[in-house]
Every structure is written in structure tokens, then in C-alpha cells.
Amino acid sequence: MPRAATSSDVFNAVAEPQRRAILDFLATDERPVGDLVKALGLSQPSVSKHLRVLRQLDLVRARRDGRRVLYRTNAGAIRPLHEWAGTFERFWSQQLRRIKERAESTHRESRR
Amino acid sequence: MPRAATSSDVFNAVAEPQRRAILDFLATDERPVGDLVKALGLSQPSVSKHLRVLRQLDLVRARRDGRRVLYRTNAGAIRPLHEWAGTFERFWSQQLRRIKERAESTHRESRR
DNA sequence: GAATCATATGCCAATACGGGAATATGTCAA
DNA sequence: TTGACATATTCCCGTATTGGCATATGATTC
């Protein structure tokens, strides 16, 4: 079995750095494809292909405006990722607490 | 250019569902490989290969205990993912606010 | 309708994948 | 040392990938 398709879920879709760059770029405003081509320095076909993957997962939404197509990020579709990663939050903060405690006790040691 | 290697960054590593399952399973306690094999229903070689990818990115840490090797999740390595996704939080909550407002105004309409 | 601008799709190459089976390495116990 | 147990590595296969280039589709203007 090969790797899951990039368009199979959000995790696979955002594994590609250029697609994350696209989501970042389209987060605040809607933009035509041409703007992305300029901003990312990729070829126009490459950008269109990335947008297709993102559109299939509803990570971006498109709207036609004359001869251009305006895209924008649909932030809500990124939530599942944030939530999954968030389930580990209590573990890493626990770890940070332990490190801090150890640092403090070392500090006390050195003052003796 | 092919897809980036699974071991190239955290985003690619956690794109694989079985690897996320491993991270979930090892989040609370350290466990030997055999436990993972039982819990995930995967072959032992498959599990070892997934663990290798995760270890290369410091997403899990290993410790030998006799003939077994105990693994545990290093939650801190998941933070970058949580933080990237978190940059979109203000956008999706904005969207939710807009939806709520619209629902309320519709409610007022219908009461007139 | 023809020319033009903006975007999408098709085909190609090289590459890395995940799973299975077989085998290698490492550790303990008798 | 030999055997048994636990884990890691190697080899193979079918598959989906990203990016480049050429080309198709869609919309506008003349």
C-alpha cells in the first residue's frame, strides 16, 4: 500500500510546504491565482494543482470574478489538525514544568 | 520532484494515520514494541518502521529494557504543528461569530 | 468570430512510499 | 554455546506523488 493520497485528509494535504504557504497567503484575503504565482515563485500549473487538492478538502474556497478566480482559506477546515495536536498539550506543559523544577533545585544546590 | 520524505518534518510524519495512532498510544506511558503490535494490529516490522520515522524526528524516544525496547511520545515535538494550526484560530472563530450573528438576526426576523 | 488574458488539465519523469516476507541483530536463560 | 524471545533491517511491489511543459477551457474585448 502506498502513502495515502494528498487529497485524502487534511493531514496529508498540509504535509506539503507549498500548500501551507498557500493557506498562509490566503488566510486574510481572497486572491486570484496570479497573485499566488507571483508570491510563491511557482509555475501557474503547479499552483492550480495545489489549489485543487486544497479545494477538494474545503481548505480553500473559490469564487469566479470575471476571468479570474478568487481563492480564500477556509480556516475552519484546519481545526481538526489543531485539535489533534492539542490533545498533547498537557503532556508537553507537564514536561516543561519538570524541567523548570529541576532547574530551580539545581539553582538551590549551587547556592549552598 | 516526488513527495517530501516522511521523515523530513513533523507534518509529513504525522500525515500517516498509523503513526498518529502510535503517538496517541505512547502519549501517557512508555510501552514496548510488542504492545503496539497488539494494539494496532499491524505486523511487527511495520511498527518498527513507523517507530524509526518517529524517532528520527524526536517524536518518540526509546530506551532499552532487557530484550525489549520501551518507547514513549515526546509531546514537545508536536508543538510546531499545534502552533501553525493555531495561527488560523482567529479566522475560524471570526467565522463562527459571523454565523452566530446571522442566526440571531434571522431569529429576530421570524419573530416579527 | 479572433485575439487575448486567466486558469485548469493532461502527460511525463524521477522518486519515495507502506506493507509483506525473510532475515539480521541483540539480549537473556539454561 | 545453544535456543528462545524481542526488535530492527532488507528486499520487493504497486502506487501516488511534484513539477515542467504543452495544451485545453473559460471569459473578455475588439
CSV table of C-alpha atoms (C1' of nucleotides) in Angstrom, one decimal:
chain,number,residue,atom,x,y,z
A,1,MET,CA,0.0,0.0,0.0
A,2,PRO,CA,1.4,3.4,-1.0
A,3,ARG,CA,1.2,6.6,1.0
A,4,ALA,CA,-2.4,7.9,1.4
A,5,ALA,CA,-3.4,10.4,-1.3
A,6,THR,CA,-2.7,14.0,-0.6
A,7,SER,CA,-6.3,14.8,-1.0
A,8,SER,CA,-7.5,12.0,1.4
A,9,ASP,CA,-7.4,14.2,4.5
A,10,VAL,CA,-6.2,17.5,6.0
A,11,PHE,CA,-3.1,15.9,7.5
A,12,ASN,CA,-1.8,14.8,4.1
A,13,ALA,CA,-2.8,18.0,2.3
A,14,VAL,CA,-0.8,20.2,4.7
A,15,ALA,CA,2.2,18.0,4.7
A,16,GLU,CA,3.3,19.8,1.5
A,17,PRO,CA,5.1,23.1,2.4
A,18,GLN,CA,3.9,24.9,-0.7
A,19,ARG,CA,0.3,24.1,0.3
A,20,ARG,CA,0.9,25.5,3.8
A,21,ALA,CA,2.3,28.6,2.2
A,22,ILE,CA,-0.8,29.0,0.1
A,23,LEU,CA,-3.1,28.6,3.1
A,24,ASP,CA,-1.0,31.3,4.9
A,25,PHE,CA,-1.2,33.6,2.0
A,26,LEU,CA,-5.0,33.2,1.5
A,27,ALA,CA,-5.8,33.4,5.2
A,28,THR,CA,-6.5,37.2,5.4
A,29,ASP,CA,-8.0,38.0,2.0
A,30,GLU,CA,-9.2,36.4,-1.2
A,31,ARG,CA,-6.7,36.5,-4.0
A,32,PRO,CA,-6.6,35.5,-7.7
A,33,VAL,CA,-4.3,32.6,-8.8
A,34,GLY,CA,-1.9,35.0,-10.4
A,35,ASP,CA,-1.1,36.6,-7.1
A,36,LEU,CA,-0.1,33.2,-5.7
A,37,VAL,CA,2.1,32.5,-8.7
A,38,LYS,CA,4.0,35.8,-8.0
A,39,ALA,CA,4.2,35.3,-4.3
A,40,LEU,CA,5.3,31.7,-4.3
A,41,GLY,CA,7.6,31.8,-7.3
A,42,LEU,CA,6.0,28.6,-8.6
A,43,SER,CA,4.7,27.9,-12.1
A,44,GLN,CA,1.0,28.6,-12.7
A,45,PRO,CA,0.1,25.0,-13.3
A,46,SER,CA,1.7,23.9,-10.1
A,47,VAL,CA,-0.3,26.5,-8.1
A,48,SER,CA,-3.5,25.4,-9.8
A,49,LYS,CA,-2.8,21.7,-8.9
A,50,HIS,CA,-2.1,22.6,-5.2
A,51,LEU,CA,-5.3,24.6,-5.2
A,52,ARG,CA,-7.3,21.6,-6.5
A,53,VAL,CA,-6.1,19.5,-3.6
A,54,LEU,CA,-7.0,22.2,-1.1
A,55,ARG,CA,-10.4,22.8,-2.7
A,56,GLN,CA,-11.3,19.1,-2.6
A,57,LEU,CA,-10.8,19.2,1.2
A,58,ASP,CA,-12.6,22.5,1.6
A,59,LEU,CA,-9.4,24.0,2.9
A,60,VAL,CA,-9.8,26.8,0.3
A,61,ARG,CA,-12.9,28.1,-1.4
A,62,ALA,CA,-13.1,29.6,-4.9
A,63,ARG,CA,-15.3,32.3,-6.5
A,64,ARG,CA,-15.2,33.4,-10.1
A,65,ASP,CA,-14.7,37.1,-10.7
A,66,GLY,CA,-14.7,37.8,-14.5
A,67,ARG,CA,-11.8,35.9,-16.0
A,68,ARG,CA,-10.1,35.5,-12.7
A,69,VAL,CA,-10.8,33.0,-9.9
A,70,LEU,CA,-10.5,34.3,-6.3
A,71,TYR,CA,-9.5,31.9,-3.6
A,72,ARG,CA,-9.5,32.2,0.2
A,73,THR,CA,-8.6,29.9,3.0
A,74,ASN,CA,-11.4,28.2,4.9
A,75,ALA,CA,-9.7,28.3,8.3
A,76,GLY,CA,-12.4,26.1,9.9
A,77,ALA,CA,-11.1,23.1,8.0
A,78,ILE,CA,-7.8,23.3,9.8
A,79,ARG,CA,-9.4,22.9,13.2
A,80,PRO,CA,-9.2,19.0,13.3
A,81,LEU,CA,-5.4,19.3,13.0
A,82,HIS,CA,-5.2,21.9,15.8
A,83,GLU,CA,-7.4,19.8,18.0
A,84,TRP,CA,-5.4,16.6,17.4
A,85,ALA,CA,-2.1,18.3,18.2
A,86,GLY,CA,-3.9,20.0,21.2
A,87,THR,CA,-4.5,16.7,22.9
A,88,PHE,CA,-0.8,16.5,23.6
A,89,GLU,CA,-0.6,20.0,25.1
A,90,ARG,CA,-0.9,18.8,28.7
A,91,PHE,CA,2.0,16.4,28.2
A,92,TRP,CA,4.4,19.0,26.9
A,93,SER,CA,3.5,21.5,29.5
A,94,GLN,CA,4.0,18.8,32.1
A,95,GLN,CA,7.4,18.3,30.7
A,96,LEU,CA,8.2,22.0,30.8
A,97,ARG,CA,7.1,22.1,34.5
A,98,ARG,CA,9.5,19.3,35.3
A,99,ILE,CA,12.4,21.0,33.5
A,100,LYS,CA,11.7,24.2,35.4
A,101,GLU,CA,11.6,22.4,38.7
A,102,ARG,CA,14.8,20.7,38.0
A,103,ALA,CA,16.5,24.0,37.1
A,104,GLU,CA,15.3,25.6,40.3
A,105,SER,CA,16.5,22.8,42.5
A,106,THR,CA,19.9,22.9,40.7
A,107,HIS,CA,19.9,26.6,41.4
A,108,ARG,CA,19.4,26.0,45.1
A,109,GLU,CA,22.1,23.3,45.1
A,110,SER,CA,24.6,25.8,43.6
A,111,ARG,CA,23.8,28.4,46.3
A,112,ARG,CA,24.7,26.0,49.1
B,1,MET,CA,10.2,16.0,-7.7
B,2,PRO,CA,8.5,13.4,-5.6
B,3,ARG,CA,6.7,14.0,-2.4
B,4,ALA,CA,8.9,15.0,0.6
B,5,ALA,CA,10.2,12.1,2.7
B,6,THR,CA,8.0,11.2,5.6
B,7,SER,CA,11.0,11.7,7.9
B,8,SER,CA,11.7,15.2,6.6
B,9,ASP,CA,9.5,17.0,9.1
B,10,VAL,CA,6.7,16.6,11.6
B,11,PHE,CA,4.0,17.5,9.1
B,12,ASN,CA,4.9,14.6,6.8
B,13,ALA,CA,5.5,12.2,9.7
B,14,VAL,CA,2.0,12.6,11.2
B,15,ALA,CA,0.3,12.5,7.8
B,16,GLU,CA,0.3,8.7,8.2
B,17,PRO,CA,-2.7,7.6,10.4
B,18,GLN,CA,-0.9,4.6,11.9
B,19,ARG,CA,1.9,7.0,13.1
B,20,ARG,CA,-0.7,9.2,14.8
B,21,ALA,CA,-2.2,6.1,16.4
B,22,ILE,CA,1.3,5.3,17.7
B,23,LEU,CA,1.8,8.8,19.1
B,24,ASP,CA,-1.6,8.6,20.8
B,25,PHE,CA,-0.9,5.2,22.3
B,26,LEU,CA,2.5,6.2,23.7
B,27,ALA,CA,1.4,9.6,25.0
B,28,THR,CA,0.7,8.5,28.6
B,29,ASP,CA,3.2,5.7,29.3
B,30,GLU,CA,6.2,4.1,27.8
B,31,ARG,CA,5.5,0.8,26.1
B,32,PRO,CA,7.4,-2.0,24.4
B,33,VAL,CA,7.1,-2.6,20.6
B,34,GLY,CA,5.1,-5.7,21.2
B,35,ASP,CA,2.3,-3.8,22.9
B,36,LEU,CA,2.0,-1.6,19.8
B,37,VAL,CA,1.8,-4.6,17.6
B,38,LYS,CA,-1.1,-6.0,19.6
B,39,ALA,CA,-2.9,-2.6,20.0
B,40,LEU,CA,-2.6,-1.6,16.3
B,41,GLY,CA,-3.0,-5.0,14.7
B,42,LEU,CA,0.0,-4.3,12.4
B,43,SER,CA,2.9,-6.5,11.7
B,44,GLN,CA,5.9,-6.1,13.9
B,45,PRO,CA,8.2,-4.9,11.0
B,46,SER,CA,5.6,-2.3,10.1
B,47,VAL,CA,5.5,-1.0,13.6
B,48,SER,CA,9.3,-0.9,13.8
B,49,LYS,CA,9.5,1.1,10.6
B,50,HIS,CA,7.0,3.7,11.8
B,51,LEU,CA,8.9,4.0,15.0
B,52,ARG,CA,12.0,4.7,13.1
B,53,VAL,CA,10.5,7.6,11.3
B,54,LEU,CA,9.1,9.0,14.5
B,55,ARG,CA,12.4,8.5,16.3
B,56,GLN,CA,14.3,10.3,13.6
B,57,LEU,CA,12.2,13.4,14.3
B,58,ASP,CA,12.3,13.0,18.0
B,59,LEU,CA,8.6,12.5,18.1
B,60,VAL,CA,9.2,9.4,20.2
B,61,ARG,CA,12.2,8.4,22.4
B,62,ALA,CA,13.4,4.9,23.0
B,63,ARG,CA,15.1,3.2,26.0
B,64,ARG,CA,16.3,-0.4,26.2
B,65,ASP,CA,14.9,-2.6,29.0
B,66,GLY,CA,16.5,-6.1,28.7
B,67,ARG,CA,15.5,-7.6,25.5
B,68,ARG,CA,12.6,-5.1,25.0
B,69,VAL,CA,12.8,-1.5,23.8
B,70,LEU,CA,10.4,0.9,25.5
B,71,TYR,CA,9.1,3.9,23.6
B,72,ARG,CA,7.2,7.0,24.6
B,73,THR,CA,5.9,10.0,22.8
B,74,ASN,CA,7.9,13.2,23.1
B,75,ALA,CA,4.9,15.6,23.0
B,76,GLY,CA,7.0,18.7,22.7
B,77,ALA,CA,7.9,17.7,19.1
B,78,ILE,CA,4.2,18.1,18.2
B,79,ARG,CA,4.1,21.7,19.2
B,80,PRO,CA,5.2,23.3,15.9
B,81,LEU,CA,2.2,21.6,14.3
B,82,HIS,CA,-0.2,23.0,17.0
B,83,GLU,CA,1.3,26.4,16.6
B,84,TRP,CA,1.0,26.5,12.9
B,85,ALA,CA,-2.6,25.4,13.0
B,86,GLY,CA,-3.2,27.9,15.9
B,87,THR,CA,-2.4,30.9,13.6
B,88,PHE,CA,-5.7,30.2,11.9
B,89,GLU,CA,-7.7,30.2,15.1
B,90,ARG,CA,-8.7,33.8,15.0
B,91,PHE,CA,-10.1,33.3,11.5
B,92,TRP,CA,-12.3,30.4,12.2
B,93,SER,CA,-13.6,32.0,15.4
B,94,GLN,CA,-14.3,35.1,13.4
B,95,GLN,CA,-16.3,33.0,11.0
B,96,LEU,CA,-18.2,31.4,13.8
B,97,ARG,CA,-19.1,34.8,15.2
B,98,ARG,CA,-20.5,35.8,11.9
B,99,ILE,CA,-22.6,32.7,11.6
B,100,LYS,CA,-24.0,33.2,15.1
B,101,GLU,CA,-24.9,36.8,14.4
B,102,ARG,CA,-26.7,35.9,11.2
B,103,ALA,CA,-28.6,33.2,13.0
B,104,GLU,CA,-29.7,35.7,15.6
B,105,SER,CA,-30.8,38.3,13.1
B,106,THR,CA,-32.8,35.6,11.3
B,107,HIS,CA,-34.4,34.7,14.6
B,108,ARG,CA,-35.5,38.4,15.2
B,109,GLU,CA,-36.9,38.5,11.6
B,110,SER,CA,-39.1,35.4,12.2
B,111,ARG,CA,-40.5,36.9,15.5
B,112,ARG,CA,-41.7,40.0,13.7
C,1,DG,C1',-15.5,35.5,-34.7
C,2,DA,C1',-10.5,36.5,-33.4
C,3,DA,C1',-7.1,37.7,-30.3
C,4,DT,C1',-6.0,37.9,-25.5
C,5,DC,C1',-5.9,37.1,-20.7
C,6,DA,C1',-6.6,33.9,-16.6
C,7,DT,C1',-6.9,29.4,-15.0
C,8,DA,C1',-7.2,24.2,-15.4
C,9,DT,C1',-5.9,19.8,-17.1
C,10,DG,C1',-3.0,16.0,-19.4
C,11,DC,C1',1.2,13.7,-19.9
C,12,DC,C1',5.9,12.8,-18.4
C,13,DA,C1',10.0,11.8,-15.3
C,14,DA,C1',12.1,10.5,-11.1
C,15,DT,C1',11.3,9.3,-6.5
C,16,DA,C1',9.7,7.6,-2.1
C,17,DC,C1',6.1,5.4,-0.2
C,18,DG,C1',3.8,1.3,3.2
C,19,DG,C1',3.1,-3.5,3.7
C,20,DG,C1',4.6,-8.4,3.4
C,21,DA,C1',8.1,-12.0,3.8
C,22,DA,C1',12.5,-13.3,5.0
C,23,DT,C1',16.4,-12.4,7.6
C,24,DA,C1',19.6,-10.0,10.7
C,25,DT,C1',20.8,-8.2,15.3
C,26,DG,C1',20.6,-8.1,20.3
C,27,DT,C1',19.5,-9.9,24.9
C,28,DC,C1',18.5,-13.3,28.1
C,29,DA,C1',18.3,-18.2,30.2
C,30,DA,C1',19.7,-22.9,30.7
D,1,DT,C1',27.1,-22.5,23.4
D,2,DT,C1',22.6,-23.1,22.1
D,3,DG,C1',17.9,-21.9,21.9
D,4,DA,C1',14.2,-18.7,22.6
D,5,DC,C1',12.4,-14.2,22.6
D,6,DA,C1',12.1,-9.1,21.1
D,7,DT,C1',13.2,-5.8,17.8
D,8,DA,C1',15.4,-4.0,13.5
D,9,DT,C1',16.7,-4.2,8.7
D,10,DT,C1',16.5,-5.6,3.8
D,11,DC,C1',14.3,-6.6,-0.5
D,12,DC,C1',10.3,-6.4,-3.4
D,13,DC,C1',6.0,-4.5,-5.4
D,14,DG,C1',2.3,-1.5,-6.9
D,15,DT,C1',1.1,3.2,-6.4
D,16,DA,C1',0.7,8.2,-5.9
D,17,DT,C1',3.5,12.0,-5.9
D,18,DT,C1',5.5,17.1,-7.5
D,19,DG,C1',7.0,19.9,-11.0
D,20,DG,C1',7.8,21.1,-16.1
D,21,DC,C1',5.9,21.7,-20.5
D,22,DA,C1',2.3,21.7,-23.7
D,23,DT,C1',-2.4,22.3,-24.3
D,24,DA,C1',-7.3,22.8,-23.2
D,25,DT,C1',-11.1,25.5,-21.2
D,26,DG,C1',-13.3,29.9,-19.9
D,27,DA,C1',-14.2,34.8,-20.0
D,28,DT,C1',-13.4,39.4,-22.0
D,29,DT,C1',-12.7,42.8,-25.5
D,30,DC,C1',-12.5,44.3,-30.2
